[in-house]
Amino acid sequence: MTDVPLDSPSSYTLSQQPKRPLSSFEQRIHAVATSPYAVLTMSVANLAALTQARKLGRGYPTVISCLGHAGIFAAAAIALQTGDTVNGSALATVWSANWLMFNARKAFTSRRVVPISMVGLVASIGSAYGYQYFVIDQ
């Protein structure tokens, strides 16, 4: 077994450059999906929704859902910040889909602007990270 210092990136992390030339559309998606700021936006949106979730506002996620997803999205942002685009985009993709499964129907049936906007935010940013993970990184 080779001794690798814990603070050095692995060869897997270093080889995370796209394996083929990207089109201009894919370059834009790659720029968004390798940045931690988009997933941090989802984390902040979930923390901001806590005020309405505490009041049991119609269409908003529950308090547990807001706190859990905010933490997971922050963890994905940390992974992306350290350069691990594969795991960061995978975390953002899977937990965006999870957020949508649990909260989208409630948001649409409430017919309120802010919960429906949160669905749009999570769906659009999650799909960008999903495209990065499933198409660009493969």
mmCIF file of N, CA and C in Angstrom:
data_model
loop_
_atom_site.group_PDB
_atom_site.id
_atom_site.type_symbol
_atom_site.label_atom_id
_atom_site.label_comp_id
_atom_site.label_asym_id
_atom_site.label_seq_id
_atom_site.Cartn_x
_atom_site.Cartn_y
_atom_site.Cartn_z
ATOM 1 N N MET A 1 0.837 -1.168 0.000
ATOM 2 C CA MET A 1 0.000 0.000 0.000
ATOM 3 C C MET A 1 0.885 1.236 0.000
ATOM 4 N N THR A 2 0.549 2.194 -0.825
ATOM 5 C CA THR A 2 1.322 3.409 -0.947
ATOM 6 C C THR A 2 0.879 4.409 0.104
ATOM 7 N N ASP A 3 1.848 5.088 0.694
ATOM 8 C CA ASP A 3 1.514 6.120 1.675
ATOM 9 C C ASP A 3 1.275 7.434 0.954
ATOM 10 N N VAL A 4 0.034 7.898 0.987
ATOM 11 C CA VAL A 4 -0.348 9.155 0.366
ATOM 12 C C VAL A 4 -0.743 10.111 1.474
ATOM 13 N N PRO A 5 -0.156 11.304 1.507
ATOM 14 C CA PRO A 5 -0.549 12.260 2.542
ATOM 15 C C PRO A 5 -2.034 12.611 2.413
ATOM 16 N N LEU A 6 -2.697 12.794 3.549
ATOM 17 C CA LEU A 6 -4.132 13.054 3.542
ATOM 18 C C LEU A 6 -4.487 14.402 2.941
ATOM 19 N N ASP A 7 -3.552 15.360 2.956
ATOM 20 C CA ASP A 7 -3.877 16.684 2.439
ATOM 21 C C ASP A 7 -3.646 16.811 0.932
ATOM 22 N N SER A 8 -3.108 15.781 0.290
ATOM 23 C CA SER A 8 -2.891 15.857 -1.153
ATOM 24 C C SER A 8 -4.070 15.233 -1.881
ATOM 25 N N PRO A 9 -4.464 15.824 -3.021
ATOM 26 C CA PRO A 9 -5.592 15.253 -3.768
ATOM 27 C C PRO A 9 -5.227 13.910 -4.368
ATOM 28 N N SER A 10 -6.200 13.044 -4.483
ATOM 29 C CA SER A 10 -5.949 11.727 -5.052
ATOM 30 C C SER A 10 -5.814 11.828 -6.564
ATOM 31 N N SER A 11 -5.340 10.775 -7.178
ATOM 32 C CA SER A 11 -5.225 10.777 -8.636
ATOM 33 C C SER A 11 -6.609 10.823 -9.268
ATOM 34 N N TYR A 12 -7.614 10.287 -8.558
ATOM 35 C CA TYR A 12 -8.986 10.341 -9.060
ATOM 36 C C TYR A 12 -9.466 11.785 -9.125
ATOM 37 N N THR A 13 -9.167 12.558 -8.095
ATOM 38 C CA THR A 13 -9.576 13.956 -8.068
ATOM 39 C C THR A 13 -8.837 14.760 -9.131
ATOM 40 N N LEU A 14 -7.575 14.451 -9.355
ATOM 41 C CA LEU A 14 -6.788 15.212 -10.321
ATOM 42 C C LEU A 14 -7.194 14.919 -11.756
ATOM 43 N N SER A 15 -7.804 13.776 -12.008
ATOM 44 C CA SER A 15 -8.163 13.410 -13.375
ATOM 45 C C SER A 15 -9.616 13.761 -13.707
ATOM 46 N N GLN A 16 -10.167 14.777 -13.073
ATOM 47 C CA GLN A 16 -11.568 15.101 -13.271
ATOM 48 C C GLN A 16 -11.799 16.138 -14.364
ATOM 49 N N GLN A 17 -10.908 16.261 -15.278
ATOM 50 C CA GLN A 17 -11.124 17.146 -16.413
ATOM 51 C C GLN A 17 -12.009 16.428 -17.421
ATOM 52 N N PRO A 18 -12.812 17.176 -18.198
ATOM 53 C CA PRO A 18 -13.663 16.521 -19.202
ATOM 54 C C PRO A 18 -12.819 15.681 -20.158
ATOM 55 N N LYS A 19 -13.354 14.528 -20.524
ATOM 56 C CA LYS A 19 -12.602 13.573 -21.338
ATOM 57 C C LYS A 19 -12.707 13.837 -22.839
ATOM 58 N N ARG A 20 -13.546 14.796 -23.221
ATOM 59 C CA ARG A 20 -13.721 15.107 -24.640
ATOM 60 C C ARG A 20 -13.919 16.609 -24.775
ATOM 61 N N PRO A 21 -13.769 17.133 -25.989
ATOM 62 C CA PRO A 21 -14.026 18.568 -26.169
ATOM 63 C C PRO A 21 -15.505 18.887 -25.921
ATOM 64 N N LEU A 22 -15.764 20.005 -25.275
ATOM 65 C CA LEU A 22 -17.130 20.382 -24.927
ATOM 66 C C LEU A 22 -17.675 21.420 -25.896
ATOM 67 N N SER A 23 -18.968 21.325 -26.193
ATOM 68 C CA SER A 23 -19.617 22.352 -26.999
ATOM 69 C C SER A 23 -19.777 23.608 -26.154
ATOM 70 N N SER A 24 -20.206 24.695 -26.755
ATOM 71 C CA SER A 24 -20.341 25.951 -26.002
ATOM 72 C C SER A 24 -21.412 25.817 -24.915
ATOM 73 N N PHE A 25 -22.487 25.087 -25.204
ATOM 74 C CA PHE A 25 -23.517 24.841 -24.189
ATOM 75 C C PHE A 25 -22.940 24.049 -23.023
ATOM 76 N N GLU A 26 -22.186 22.999 -23.340
ATOM 77 C CA GLU A 26 -21.596 22.171 -22.292
ATOM 78 C C GLU A 26 -20.538 22.929 -21.504
ATOM 79 N N GLN A 27 -19.844 23.867 -22.142
ATOM 80 C CA GLN A 27 -18.878 24.681 -21.415
ATOM 81 C C GLN A 27 -19.574 25.555 -20.381
ATOM 82 N N ARG A 28 -20.744 26.079 -20.731
ATOM 83 C CA ARG A 28 -21.506 26.894 -19.764
ATOM 84 C C ARG A 28 -22.005 26.037 -18.614
ATOM 85 N N ILE A 29 -22.524 24.848 -18.924
ATOM 86 C CA ILE A 29 -22.982 23.937 -17.875
ATOM 87 C C ILE A 29 -21.810 23.535 -16.982
ATOM 88 N N HIS A 30 -20.667 23.244 -17.583
ATOM 89 C CA HIS A 30 -19.476 22.851 -16.829
ATOM 90 C C HIS A 30 -19.028 23.980 -15.898
ATOM 91 N N ALA A 31 -19.129 25.219 -16.368
ATOM 92 C CA ALA A 31 -18.738 26.351 -15.527
ATOM 93 C C ALA A 31 -19.655 26.485 -14.310
ATOM 94 N N VAL A 32 -20.943 26.281 -14.516
ATOM 95 C CA VAL A 32 -21.892 26.364 -13.399
ATOM 96 C C VAL A 32 -21.725 25.181 -12.465
ATOM 97 N N ALA A 33 -21.602 23.990 -13.023
ATOM 98 C CA ALA A 33 -21.616 22.772 -12.216
ATOM 99 C C ALA A 33 -20.287 22.468 -11.537
ATOM 100 N N THR A 34 -19.246 23.192 -11.813
ATOM 101 C CA THR A 34 -17.997 23.020 -11.073
ATOM 102 C C THR A 34 -17.809 24.133 -10.052
ATOM 103 N N SER A 35 -18.747 25.044 -9.990
ATOM 104 C CA SER A 35 -18.703 26.135 -9.024
ATOM 105 C C SER A 35 -19.551 25.775 -7.804
ATOM 106 N N PRO A 36 -19.079 26.092 -6.606
ATOM 107 C CA PRO A 36 -19.877 25.784 -5.412
ATOM 108 C C PRO A 36 -20.995 26.786 -5.158
ATOM 109 N N TYR A 37 -21.027 27.886 -5.894
ATOM 110 C CA TYR A 37 -21.970 28.959 -5.576
ATOM 111 C C TYR A 37 -23.419 28.612 -5.914
ATOM 112 N N ALA A 38 -23.651 27.852 -6.954
ATOM 113 C CA ALA A 38 -25.021 27.486 -7.310
ATOM 114 C C ALA A 38 -25.634 26.582 -6.249
ATOM 115 N N VAL A 39 -24.875 25.612 -5.774
ATOM 116 C CA VAL A 39 -25.402 24.715 -4.746
ATOM 117 C C VAL A 39 -25.505 25.430 -3.403
ATOM 118 N N LEU A 40 -24.659 26.424 -3.164
ATOM 119 C CA LEU A 40 -24.802 27.236 -1.957
ATOM 120 C C LEU A 40 -26.084 28.057 -2.003
ATOM 121 N N THR A 41 -26.494 28.454 -3.188
ATOM 122 C CA THR A 41 -27.763 29.169 -3.334
ATOM 123 C C THR A 41 -28.922 28.294 -2.871
ATOM 124 N N MET A 42 -28.881 27.016 -3.207
ATOM 125 C CA MET A 42 -29.935 26.110 -2.752
ATOM 126 C C MET A 42 -29.891 25.939 -1.239
ATOM 127 N N SER A 43 -28.704 25.908 -0.681
ATOM 128 C CA SER A 43 -28.569 25.785 0.765
ATOM 129 C C SER A 43 -29.152 27.009 1.467
ATOM 130 N N VAL A 44 -28.827 28.187 0.959
ATOM 131 C CA VAL A 44 -29.336 29.432 1.552
ATOM 132 C C VAL A 44 -30.855 29.533 1.373
ATOM 133 N N ALA A 45 -31.371 29.110 0.242
ATOM 134 C CA ALA A 45 -32.825 29.153 0.023
ATOM 135 C C ALA A 45 -33.554 28.257 1.021
ATOM 136 N N ASN A 46 -32.970 27.108 1.336
ATOM 137 C CA ASN A 46 -33.585 26.235 2.333
ATOM 138 C C ASN A 46 -33.508 26.837 3.725
ATOM 139 N N LEU A 47 -32.411 27.496 4.041
ATOM 140 C CA LEU A 47 -32.321 28.162 5.339
ATOM 141 C C LEU A 47 -33.294 29.335 5.424
ATOM 142 N N ALA A 48 -33.476 30.055 4.330
ATOM 143 C CA ALA A 48 -34.422 31.173 4.323
ATOM 144 C C ALA A 48 -35.855 30.680 4.453
ATOM 145 N N ALA A 49 -36.140 29.501 3.961
ATOM 146 C CA ALA A 49 -37.494 28.947 4.046
ATOM 147 C C ALA A 49 -37.833 28.461 5.453
ATOM 148 N N LEU A 50 -36.840 28.412 6.324
ATOM 149 C CA LEU A 50 -37.084 27.963 7.693
ATOM 150 C C LEU A 50 -38.098 28.840 8.421
ATOM 151 N N THR A 51 -38.108 30.134 8.135
ATOM 152 C CA THR A 51 -39.040 31.018 8.845
ATOM 153 C C THR A 51 -40.485 30.635 8.555
ATOM 154 N N GLN A 52 -40.780 30.324 7.303
ATOM 155 C CA GLN A 52 -42.129 29.902 6.951
ATOM 156 C C GLN A 52 -42.392 28.443 7.335
ATOM 157 N N ALA A 53 -41.354 27.635 7.305
ATOM 158 C CA ALA A 53 -41.524 26.231 7.672
ATOM 159 C C ALA A 53 -41.868 26.117 9.156
ATOM 160 N N ARG A 54 -41.281 26.975 9.966
ATOM 161 C CA ARG A 54 -41.599 26.965 11.394
ATOM 162 C C ARG A 54 -43.052 27.322 11.649
ATOM 163 N N LYS A 55 -43.604 28.197 10.811
ATOM 164 C CA LYS A 55 -45.008 28.605 10.947
ATOM 165 C C LYS A 55 -45.956 27.646 10.238
ATOM 166 N N LEU A 56 -45.398 26.553 9.690
ATOM 167 C CA LEU A 56 -46.167 25.585 8.899
ATOM 168 C C LEU A 56 -46.840 26.260 7.709
ATOM 169 N N GLY A 57 -46.061 27.125 7.029
ATOM 170 C CA GLY A 57 -46.566 27.817 5.851
ATOM 171 C C GLY A 57 -46.936 26.847 4.757
ATOM 172 N N ARG A 58 -48.036 27.133 4.076
ATOM 173 C CA ARG A 58 -48.514 26.246 3.019
ATOM 174 C C ARG A 58 -47.524 26.210 1.865
ATOM 175 N N GLY A 59 -47.144 25.030 1.448
ATOM 176 C CA GLY A 59 -46.270 24.859 0.295
ATOM 177 C C GLY A 59 -44.793 24.811 0.617
ATOM 178 N N TYR A 60 -44.423 25.151 1.838
ATOM 179 C CA TYR A 60 -43.009 25.164 2.211
ATOM 180 C C TYR A 60 -42.575 23.793 2.714
ATOM 181 N N PRO A 61 -41.280 23.477 2.592
ATOM 182 C CA PRO A 61 -40.776 22.219 3.147
ATOM 183 C C PRO A 61 -40.891 22.230 4.674
ATOM 184 N N THR A 62 -40.789 21.068 5.277
ATOM 185 C CA THR A 62 -40.810 20.989 6.735
ATOM 186 C C THR A 62 -39.487 21.502 7.302
ATOM 187 N N VAL A 63 -39.459 21.721 8.600
ATOM 188 C CA VAL A 63 -38.240 22.212 9.249
ATOM 189 C C VAL A 63 -37.112 21.205 9.092
ATOM 190 N N ILE A 64 -37.411 19.939 9.293
ATOM 191 C CA ILE A 64 -36.390 18.888 9.156
ATOM 192 C C ILE A 64 -35.858 18.851 7.724
ATOM 193 N N SER A 65 -36.746 18.970 6.751
ATOM 194 C CA SER A 65 -36.336 18.953 5.352
ATOM 195 C C SER A 65 -35.453 20.156 5.028
ATOM 196 N N CYS A 66 -35.832 21.318 5.522
ATOM 197 C CA CYS A 66 -35.027 22.526 5.272
ATOM 198 C C CYS A 66 -33.630 22.386 5.858
ATOM 199 N N LEU A 67 -33.561 21.957 7.118
ATOM 200 C CA LEU A 67 -32.257 21.828 7.774
ATOM 201 C C LEU A 67 -31.408 20.732 7.129
ATOM 202 N N GLY A 68 -32.011 19.590 6.854
ATOM 203 C CA GLY A 68 -31.253 18.487 6.260
ATOM 204 C C GLY A 68 -30.728 18.809 4.879
ATOM 205 N N HIS A 69 -31.589 19.345 4.034
ATOM 206 C CA HIS A 69 -31.149 19.665 2.671
ATOM 207 C C HIS A 69 -30.162 20.825 2.653
ATOM 208 N N ALA A 70 -30.321 21.796 3.537
ATOM 209 C CA ALA A 70 -29.348 22.889 3.606
ATOM 210 C C ALA A 70 -27.972 22.344 3.969
ATOM 211 N N GLY A 71 -27.924 21.408 4.904
ATOM 212 C CA GLY A 71 -26.644 20.811 5.285
ATOM 213 C C GLY A 71 -26.023 19.986 4.174
ATOM 214 N N ILE A 72 -26.840 19.196 3.498
ATOM 215 C CA ILE A 72 -26.325 18.365 2.404
ATOM 216 C C ILE A 72 -25.831 19.239 1.250
ATOM 217 N N PHE A 73 -26.586 20.289 0.909
ATOM 218 C CA PHE A 73 -26.143 21.175 -0.167
ATOM 219 C C PHE A 73 -24.861 21.907 0.224
ATOM 220 N N ALA A 74 -24.718 22.246 1.501
ATOM 221 C CA ALA A 74 -23.467 22.872 1.956
ATOM 222 C C ALA A 74 -22.304 21.882 1.849
ATOM 223 N N ALA A 75 -22.556 20.610 2.151
ATOM 224 C CA ALA A 75 -21.514 19.592 2.008
ATOM 225 C C ALA A 75 -21.107 19.426 0.540
ATOM 226 N N ALA A 76 -22.084 19.496 -0.364
ATOM 227 C CA ALA A 76 -21.762 19.429 -1.797
ATOM 228 C C ALA A 76 -20.928 20.630 -2.212
ATOM 229 N N ALA A 77 -21.230 21.796 -1.651
ATOM 230 C CA ALA A 77 -20.446 22.998 -1.967
ATOM 231 C C ALA A 77 -19.011 22.857 -1.469
ATOM 232 N N ILE A 78 -18.841 22.251 -0.308
ATOM 233 C CA ILE A 78 -17.490 22.037 0.212
ATOM 234 C C ILE A 78 -16.729 21.078 -0.698
ATOM 235 N N ALA A 79 -17.385 20.021 -1.154
ATOM 236 C CA ALA A 79 -16.735 19.082 -2.066
ATOM 237 C C ALA A 79 -16.323 19.782 -3.357
ATOM 238 N N LEU A 80 -17.191 20.627 -3.886
ATOM 239 C CA LEU A 80 -16.862 21.349 -5.117
ATOM 240 C C LEU A 80 -15.748 22.361 -4.879
ATOM 241 N N GLN A 81 -15.751 22.994 -3.722
ATOM 242 C CA GLN A 81 -14.719 23.989 -3.408
ATOM 243 C C GLN A 81 -13.341 23.342 -3.317
ATOM 244 N N THR A 82 -13.282 22.110 -2.836
ATOM 245 C CA THR A 82 -11.997 21.423 -2.729
ATOM 246 C C THR A 82 -11.548 20.809 -4.046
ATOM 247 N N GLY A 83 -12.379 20.914 -5.091
ATOM 248 C CA GLY A 83 -11.987 20.427 -6.406
ATOM 249 C C GLY A 83 -12.548 19.069 -6.765
ATOM 250 N N ASP A 84 -13.349 18.489 -5.915
ATOM 251 C CA ASP A 84 -13.919 17.170 -6.183
ATOM 252 C C ASP A 84 -15.252 17.341 -6.910
ATOM 253 N N THR A 85 -15.187 17.557 -8.220
ATOM 254 C CA THR A 85 -16.397 17.849 -8.980
ATOM 255 C C THR A 85 -17.295 16.628 -9.152
ATOM 256 N N VAL A 86 -16.726 15.448 -9.156
ATOM 257 C CA VAL A 86 -17.543 14.248 -9.341
ATOM 258 C C VAL A 86 -18.455 14.042 -8.138
ATOM 259 N N ASN A 87 -17.893 14.032 -6.941
ATOM 260 C CA ASN A 87 -18.704 13.801 -5.753
ATOM 261 C C ASN A 87 -19.585 14.998 -5.426
ATOM 262 N N GLY A 88 -19.098 16.212 -5.656
ATOM 263 C CA GLY A 88 -19.907 17.400 -5.395
ATOM 264 C C GLY A 88 -21.122 17.468 -6.299
ATOM 265 N N SER A 89 -20.933 17.196 -7.588
ATOM 266 C CA SER A 89 -22.076 17.235 -8.501
ATOM 267 C C SER A 89 -23.013 16.051 -8.260
ATOM 268 N N ALA A 90 -22.478 14.910 -7.849
ATOM 269 C CA ALA A 90 -23.342 13.769 -7.535
ATOM 270 C C ALA A 90 -24.209 14.058 -6.308
ATOM 271 N N LEU A 91 -23.613 14.638 -5.268
ATOM 272 C CA LEU A 91 -24.386 15.003 -4.080
ATOM 273 C C LEU A 91 -25.487 15.999 -4.429
ATOM 274 N N ALA A 92 -25.140 17.016 -5.196
ATOM 275 C CA ALA A 92 -26.128 18.030 -5.565
ATOM 276 C C ALA A 92 -27.244 17.444 -6.413
ATOM 277 N N THR A 93 -26.909 16.536 -7.302
ATOM 278 C CA THR A 93 -27.918 15.926 -8.174
ATOM 279 C C THR A 93 -28.882 15.050 -7.388
ATOM 280 N N VAL A 94 -28.354 14.149 -6.601
ATOM 281 C CA VAL A 94 -29.192 13.193 -5.882
ATOM 282 C C VAL A 94 -30.076 13.900 -4.858
ATOM 283 N N TRP A 95 -29.519 14.844 -4.131
ATOM 284 C CA TRP A 95 -30.305 15.499 -3.095
ATOM 285 C C TRP A 95 -31.252 16.537 -3.675
ATOM 286 N N SER A 96 -30.982 17.045 -4.863
ATOM 287 C CA SER A 96 -31.974 17.890 -5.542
ATOM 288 C C SER A 96 -33.175 17.057 -5.944
ATOM 289 N N ALA A 97 -32.911 15.867 -6.470
ATOM 290 C CA ALA A 97 -34.017 14.970 -6.826
ATOM 291 C C ALA A 97 -34.806 14.573 -5.585
ATOM 292 N N ASN A 98 -34.115 14.323 -4.495
ATOM 293 C CA ASN A 98 -34.772 13.997 -3.236
ATOM 294 C C ASN A 98 -35.640 15.157 -2.762
ATOM 295 N N TRP A 99 -35.121 16.366 -2.833
ATOM 296 C CA TRP A 99 -35.885 17.549 -2.430
ATOM 297 C C TRP A 99 -37.142 17.680 -3.281
ATOM 298 N N LEU A 100 -36.995 17.468 -4.579
ATOM 299 C CA LEU A 100 -38.146 17.580 -5.474
ATOM 300 C C LEU A 100 -39.189 16.502 -5.192
ATOM 301 N N MET A 101 -38.757 15.285 -4.896
ATOM 302 C CA MET A 101 -39.721 14.212 -4.608
ATOM 303 C C MET A 101 -40.560 14.529 -3.376
ATOM 304 N N PHE A 102 -39.938 15.121 -2.369
ATOM 305 C CA PHE A 102 -40.658 15.376 -1.128
ATOM 306 C C PHE A 102 -41.413 16.699 -1.107
ATOM 307 N N ASN A 103 -41.015 17.680 -1.922
ATOM 308 C CA ASN A 103 -41.557 19.021 -1.751
ATOM 309 C C ASN A 103 -42.255 19.626 -2.966
ATOM 310 N N ALA A 104 -42.068 19.079 -4.150
ATOM 311 C CA ALA A 104 -42.615 19.722 -5.352
ATOM 312 C C ALA A 104 -44.140 19.706 -5.382
ATOM 313 N N ARG A 105 -44.743 18.589 -5.072
ATOM 314 C CA ARG A 105 -46.208 18.510 -5.120
ATOM 315 C C ARG A 105 -46.843 19.488 -4.134
ATOM 316 N N LYS A 106 -46.284 19.550 -2.924
ATOM 317 C CA LYS A 106 -46.815 20.456 -1.910
ATOM 318 C C LYS A 106 -46.689 21.913 -2.368
ATOM 319 N N ALA A 107 -45.586 22.239 -3.023
ATOM 320 C CA ALA A 107 -45.382 23.606 -3.501
ATOM 321 C C ALA A 107 -46.356 23.961 -4.620
ATOM 322 N N PHE A 108 -46.565 23.044 -5.560
ATOM 323 C CA PHE A 108 -47.467 23.342 -6.676
ATOM 324 C C PHE A 108 -48.927 23.427 -6.231
ATOM 325 N N THR A 109 -49.326 22.578 -5.301
ATOM 326 C CA THR A 109 -50.714 22.638 -4.854
ATOM 327 C C THR A 109 -50.991 23.863 -3.988
ATOM 328 N N SER A 110 -49.951 24.464 -3.412
ATOM 329 C CA SER A 110 -50.161 25.677 -2.608
ATOM 330 C C SER A 110 -50.435 26.898 -3.486
ATOM 331 N N ARG A 111 -49.962 26.866 -4.725
ATOM 332 C CA ARG A 111 -50.101 27.971 -5.682
ATOM 333 C C ARG A 111 -49.507 29.277 -5.158
ATOM 334 N N ARG A 112 -48.450 29.168 -4.389
ATOM 335 C CA ARG A 112 -47.748 30.349 -3.876
ATOM 336 C C ARG A 112 -46.455 30.537 -4.656
ATOM 337 N N VAL A 113 -46.066 31.787 -4.793
ATOM 338 C CA VAL A 113 -44.930 32.124 -5.659
ATOM 339 C C VAL A 113 -43.608 31.606 -5.096
ATOM 340 N N VAL A 114 -43.359 31.815 -3.825
ATOM 341 C CA VAL A 114 -42.049 31.461 -3.267
ATOM 342 C C VAL A 114 -41.807 29.952 -3.268
ATOM 343 N N PRO A 115 -42.738 29.113 -2.823
ATOM 344 C CA PRO A 115 -42.467 27.667 -2.908
ATOM 345 C C PRO A 115 -42.284 27.168 -4.341
ATOM 346 N N ILE A 116 -43.071 27.713 -5.274
ATOM 347 C CA ILE A 116 -42.915 27.298 -6.674
ATOM 348 C C ILE A 116 -41.570 27.787 -7.218
ATOM 349 N N SER A 117 -41.123 28.960 -6.785
ATOM 350 C CA SER A 117 -39.800 29.450 -7.191
ATOM 351 C C SER A 117 -38.689 28.566 -6.642
ATOM 352 N N MET A 118 -38.881 28.067 -5.421
ATOM 353 C CA MET A 118 -37.882 27.141 -4.867
ATOM 354 C C MET A 118 -37.818 25.853 -5.673
ATOM 355 N N VAL A 119 -38.964 25.376 -6.139
ATOM 356 C CA VAL A 119 -38.979 24.180 -6.994
ATOM 357 C C VAL A 119 -38.201 24.455 -8.278
ATOM 358 N N GLY A 120 -38.426 25.618 -8.882
ATOM 359 C CA GLY A 120 -37.694 25.976 -10.097
ATOM 360 C C GLY A 120 -36.202 26.089 -9.863
ATOM 361 N N LEU A 121 -35.819 26.677 -8.727
ATOM 362 C CA LEU A 121 -34.402 26.821 -8.391
ATOM 363 C C LEU A 121 -33.749 25.460 -8.229
ATOM 364 N N VAL A 122 -34.355 24.604 -7.432
ATOM 365 C CA VAL A 122 -33.767 23.283 -7.169
ATOM 366 C C VAL A 122 -33.747 22.435 -8.442
ATOM 367 N N ALA A 123 -34.798 22.511 -9.242
ATOM 368 C CA ALA A 123 -34.846 21.711 -10.474
ATOM 369 C C ALA A 123 -33.802 22.178 -11.486
ATOM 370 N N SER A 124 -33.657 23.480 -11.655
ATOM 371 C CA SER A 124 -32.706 23.970 -12.659
ATOM 372 C C SER A 124 -31.261 23.747 -12.241
ATOM 373 N N ILE A 125 -30.946 24.058 -11.002
ATOM 374 C CA ILE A 125 -29.560 23.873 -10.557
ATOM 375 C C ILE A 125 -29.240 22.380 -10.436
ATOM 376 N N GLY A 126 -30.188 21.600 -9.944
ATOM 377 C CA GLY A 126 -29.970 20.155 -9.855
ATOM 378 C C GLY A 126 -29.774 19.512 -11.210
ATOM 379 N N SER A 127 -30.499 19.990 -12.212
ATOM 380 C CA SER A 127 -30.316 19.420 -13.553
ATOM 381 C C SER A 127 -28.964 19.812 -14.149
ATOM 382 N N ALA A 128 -28.457 20.986 -13.818
ATOM 383 C CA ALA A 128 -27.121 21.376 -14.294
ATOM 384 C C ALA A 128 -26.057 20.463 -13.689
ATOM 385 N N TYR A 129 -26.161 20.214 -12.385
ATOM 386 C CA TYR A 129 -25.206 19.298 -11.755
ATOM 387 C C TYR A 129 -25.399 17.865 -12.255
ATOM 388 N N GLY A 130 -26.620 17.486 -12.546
ATOM 389 C CA GLY A 130 -26.881 16.158 -13.097
ATOM 390 C C GLY A 130 -26.272 15.998 -14.479
ATOM 391 N N TYR A 131 -26.375 17.029 -15.295
ATOM 392 C CA TYR A 131 -25.773 16.974 -16.628
ATOM 393 C C TYR A 131 -24.247 16.859 -16.498
ATOM 394 N N GLN A 132 -23.691 17.580 -15.559
ATOM 395 C CA GLN A 132 -22.243 17.494 -15.324
ATOM 396 C C GLN A 132 -21.864 16.070 -14.927
ATOM 397 N N TYR A 133 -22.619 15.489 -14.012
ATOM 398 C CA TYR A 133 -22.269 14.159 -13.500
ATOM 399 C C TYR A 133 -22.513 13.059 -14.525
ATOM 400 N N PHE A 134 -23.687 13.062 -15.143
ATOM 401 C CA PHE A 134 -24.054 11.943 -16.021
ATOM 402 C C PHE A 134 -23.541 12.053 -17.444
ATOM 403 N N VAL A 135 -23.314 13.261 -17.950
ATOM 404 C CA VAL A 135 -22.922 13.417 -19.349
ATOM 405 C C VAL A 135 -21.453 13.855 -19.484
ATOM 406 N N ILE A 136 -21.092 14.930 -18.821
ATOM 407 C CA ILE A 136 -19.757 15.496 -19.026
ATOM 408 C C ILE A 136 -18.680 14.641 -18.347
ATOM 409 N N ASP A 137 -18.934 14.201 -17.109
ATOM 410 C CA ASP A 137 -17.916 13.438 -16.376
ATOM 411 C C ASP A 137 -17.790 11.997 -16.828
ATOM 412 N N GLN A 138 -18.700 11.480 -17.637
ATOM 413 C CA GLN A 138 -18.637 10.069 -18.012
ATOM 414 C C GLN A 138 -17.780 9.845 -19.219
#
